[in-house]
Short mmCIF file of C-alpha atoms and ligand atoms in Angstrom, two decimals:
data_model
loop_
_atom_site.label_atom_id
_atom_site.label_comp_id
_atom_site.label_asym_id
_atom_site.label_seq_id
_atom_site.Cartn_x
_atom_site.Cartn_y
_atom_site.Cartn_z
CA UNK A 72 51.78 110.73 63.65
CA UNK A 73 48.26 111.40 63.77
CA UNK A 74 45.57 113.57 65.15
CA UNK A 75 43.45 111.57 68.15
CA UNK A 76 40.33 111.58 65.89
CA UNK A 77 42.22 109.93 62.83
CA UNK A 78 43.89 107.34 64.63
CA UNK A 79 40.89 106.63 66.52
CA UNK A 80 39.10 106.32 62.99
CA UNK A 81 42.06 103.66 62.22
CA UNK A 82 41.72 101.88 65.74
CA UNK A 83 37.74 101.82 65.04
CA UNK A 84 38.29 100.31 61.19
CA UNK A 85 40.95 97.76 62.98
CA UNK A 86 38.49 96.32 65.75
CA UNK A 87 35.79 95.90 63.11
CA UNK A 88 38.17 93.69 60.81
CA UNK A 89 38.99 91.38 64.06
CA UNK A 90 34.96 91.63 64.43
CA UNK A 91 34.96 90.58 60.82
CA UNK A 92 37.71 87.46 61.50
CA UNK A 93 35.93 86.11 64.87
CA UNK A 94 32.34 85.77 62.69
CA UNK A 95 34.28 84.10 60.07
CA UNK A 96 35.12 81.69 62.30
CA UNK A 97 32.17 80.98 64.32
CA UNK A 98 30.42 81.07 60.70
CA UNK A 99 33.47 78.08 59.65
CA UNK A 100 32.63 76.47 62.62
CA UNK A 101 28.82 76.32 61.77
CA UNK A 102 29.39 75.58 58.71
CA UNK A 103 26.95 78.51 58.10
CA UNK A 104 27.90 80.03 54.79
CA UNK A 105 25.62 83.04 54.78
CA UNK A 106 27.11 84.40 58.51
CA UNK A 107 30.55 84.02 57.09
CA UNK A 108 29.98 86.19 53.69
CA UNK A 109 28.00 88.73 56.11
CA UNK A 110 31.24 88.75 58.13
CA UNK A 111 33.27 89.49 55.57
CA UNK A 112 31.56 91.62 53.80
CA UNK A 113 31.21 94.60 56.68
CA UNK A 114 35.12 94.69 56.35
CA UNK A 115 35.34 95.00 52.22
CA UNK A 116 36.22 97.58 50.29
CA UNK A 117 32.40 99.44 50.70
CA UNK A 118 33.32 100.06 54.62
CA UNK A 119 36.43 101.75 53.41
CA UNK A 120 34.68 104.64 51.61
CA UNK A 121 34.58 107.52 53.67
CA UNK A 122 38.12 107.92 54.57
CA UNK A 123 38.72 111.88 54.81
CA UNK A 124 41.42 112.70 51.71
CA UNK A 125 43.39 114.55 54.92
CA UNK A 126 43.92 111.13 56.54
CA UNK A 127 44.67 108.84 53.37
CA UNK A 128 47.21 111.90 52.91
CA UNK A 129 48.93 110.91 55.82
CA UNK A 130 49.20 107.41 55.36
CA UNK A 131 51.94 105.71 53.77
CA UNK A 132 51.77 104.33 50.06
CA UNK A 133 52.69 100.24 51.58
CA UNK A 134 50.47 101.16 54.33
CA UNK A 135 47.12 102.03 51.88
CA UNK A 136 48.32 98.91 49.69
CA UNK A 137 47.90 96.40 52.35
CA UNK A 138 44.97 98.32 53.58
CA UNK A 139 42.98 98.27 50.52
CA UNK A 140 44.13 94.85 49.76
CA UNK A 141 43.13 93.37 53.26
CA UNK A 142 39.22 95.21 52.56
CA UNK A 143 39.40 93.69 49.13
CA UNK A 144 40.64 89.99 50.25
CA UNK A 145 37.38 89.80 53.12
CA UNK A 146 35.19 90.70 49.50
CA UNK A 147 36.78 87.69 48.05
CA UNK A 148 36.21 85.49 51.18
CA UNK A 149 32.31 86.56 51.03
CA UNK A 150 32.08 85.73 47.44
CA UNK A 151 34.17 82.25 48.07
CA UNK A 152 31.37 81.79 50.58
CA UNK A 153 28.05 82.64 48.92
CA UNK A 154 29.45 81.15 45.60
CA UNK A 155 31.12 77.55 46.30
CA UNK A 156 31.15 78.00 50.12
CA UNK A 157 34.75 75.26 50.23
CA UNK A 158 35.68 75.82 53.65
CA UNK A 159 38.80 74.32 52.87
CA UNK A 160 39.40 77.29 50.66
CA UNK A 161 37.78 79.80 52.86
CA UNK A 162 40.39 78.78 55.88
CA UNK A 163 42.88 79.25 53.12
CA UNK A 164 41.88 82.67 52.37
CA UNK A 165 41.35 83.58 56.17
CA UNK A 166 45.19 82.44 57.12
CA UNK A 167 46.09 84.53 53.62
CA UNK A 168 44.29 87.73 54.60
CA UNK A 169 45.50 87.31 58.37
CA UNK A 170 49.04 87.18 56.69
CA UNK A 171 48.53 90.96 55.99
CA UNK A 172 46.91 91.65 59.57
CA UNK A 173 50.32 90.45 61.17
CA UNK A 174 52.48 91.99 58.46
CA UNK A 175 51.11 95.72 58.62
CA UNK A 176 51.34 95.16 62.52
CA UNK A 177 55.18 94.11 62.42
CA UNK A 178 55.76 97.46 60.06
CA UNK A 179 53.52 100.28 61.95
CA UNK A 180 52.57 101.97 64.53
CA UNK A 181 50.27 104.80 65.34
CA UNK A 182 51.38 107.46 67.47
CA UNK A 183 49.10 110.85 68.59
CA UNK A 184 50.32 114.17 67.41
CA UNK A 185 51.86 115.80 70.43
CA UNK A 186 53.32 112.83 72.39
CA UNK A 187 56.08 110.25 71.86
CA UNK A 188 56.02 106.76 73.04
CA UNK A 189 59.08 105.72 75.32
C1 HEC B 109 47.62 98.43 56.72
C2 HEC B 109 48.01 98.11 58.05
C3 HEC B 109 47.17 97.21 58.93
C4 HEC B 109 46.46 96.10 58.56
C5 HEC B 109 46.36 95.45 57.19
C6 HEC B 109 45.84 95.63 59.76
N1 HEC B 109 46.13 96.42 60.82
FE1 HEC B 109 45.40 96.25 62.72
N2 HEC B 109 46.46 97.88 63.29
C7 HEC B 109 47.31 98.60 62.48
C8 HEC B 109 47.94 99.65 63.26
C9 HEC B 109 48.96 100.65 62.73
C10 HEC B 109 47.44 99.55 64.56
C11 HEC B 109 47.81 100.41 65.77
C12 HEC B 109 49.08 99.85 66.39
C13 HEC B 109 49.63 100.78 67.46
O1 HEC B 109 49.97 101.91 67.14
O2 HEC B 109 49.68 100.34 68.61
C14 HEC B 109 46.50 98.43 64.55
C15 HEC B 109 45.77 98.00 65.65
C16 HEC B 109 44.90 96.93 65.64
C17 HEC B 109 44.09 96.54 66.76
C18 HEC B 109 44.01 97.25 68.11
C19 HEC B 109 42.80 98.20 68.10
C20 HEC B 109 42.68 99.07 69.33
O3 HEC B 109 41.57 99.51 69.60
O4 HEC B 109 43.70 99.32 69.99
C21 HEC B 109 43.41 95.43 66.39
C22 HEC B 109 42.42 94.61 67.21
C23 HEC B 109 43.78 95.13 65.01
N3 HEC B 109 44.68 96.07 64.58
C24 HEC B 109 43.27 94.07 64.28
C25 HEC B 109 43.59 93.82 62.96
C26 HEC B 109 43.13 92.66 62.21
C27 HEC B 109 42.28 91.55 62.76
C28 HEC B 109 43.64 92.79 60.95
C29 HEC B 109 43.48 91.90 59.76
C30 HEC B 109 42.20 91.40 59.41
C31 HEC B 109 44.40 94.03 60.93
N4 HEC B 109 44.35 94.62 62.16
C32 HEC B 109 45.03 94.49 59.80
C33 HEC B 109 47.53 98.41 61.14
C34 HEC B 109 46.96 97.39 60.36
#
């Protein structure tokens, strides 16, 4: 349960990582290295400063974990990418991270203070 702001802040962060995933792929696709680290890099761990200390509050221990470790894993990809730039192991890393997209989407859902889903 969240206020409409926060879990708007959550659905904002959330279209910005698939953002992140479809310029990783175009940029695997290219072959263009330097797209793919750009990519990635707008969903590490720097675009998850900010978070209001009421909202990380709220949010599950598990939840943060996977959180912070999907923000950290796109980091990784953009240094596999400027650094040896394997797409082999870039894929790798993609289907890895994406792991935690579709686990933390099996586990949770957001629902607005005030209202209850049917
Ligand atoms: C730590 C948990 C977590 C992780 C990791 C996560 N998500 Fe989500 N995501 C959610 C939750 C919770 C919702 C809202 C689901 C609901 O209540 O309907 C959501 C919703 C979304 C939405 C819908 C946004 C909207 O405007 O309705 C998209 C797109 C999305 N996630 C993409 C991704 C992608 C891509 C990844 C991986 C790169 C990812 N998410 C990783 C928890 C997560």
């Amino acid at each position: 349960m969240l206020s409409a702001t926060e879990r708007n802040a959550i659905l904002i962060e959330m279209r910005g990582f698939l953002e992140s995933v479809q310029g990783i792929v175009a940029g695997l696709a290219e072959q263009n290295t330097r797209a793919i680290a750009t990519s990635a890099r707008t969903s590490g761990m720097a675009s998850a400063q900010g978070v209001p200390q009421a909202l990380k509050d709220k949010l599950p221990t598990e939840f943060k974990k996977l959180g912070m470790a999907t923000h950290m894993a796109f980091d990784g990809l953009a240094r596999e990418s400027m650094e040896i730039g394997d797409r082999q192991v870039i894929l790798k890393q993609l289907g890895a991270l994406m792991g935690n997209c579709t686990t933390c989407h099996a586990g949770y859902r957001i629902d607005e203070e005030g209202w209850r889903r049917k």
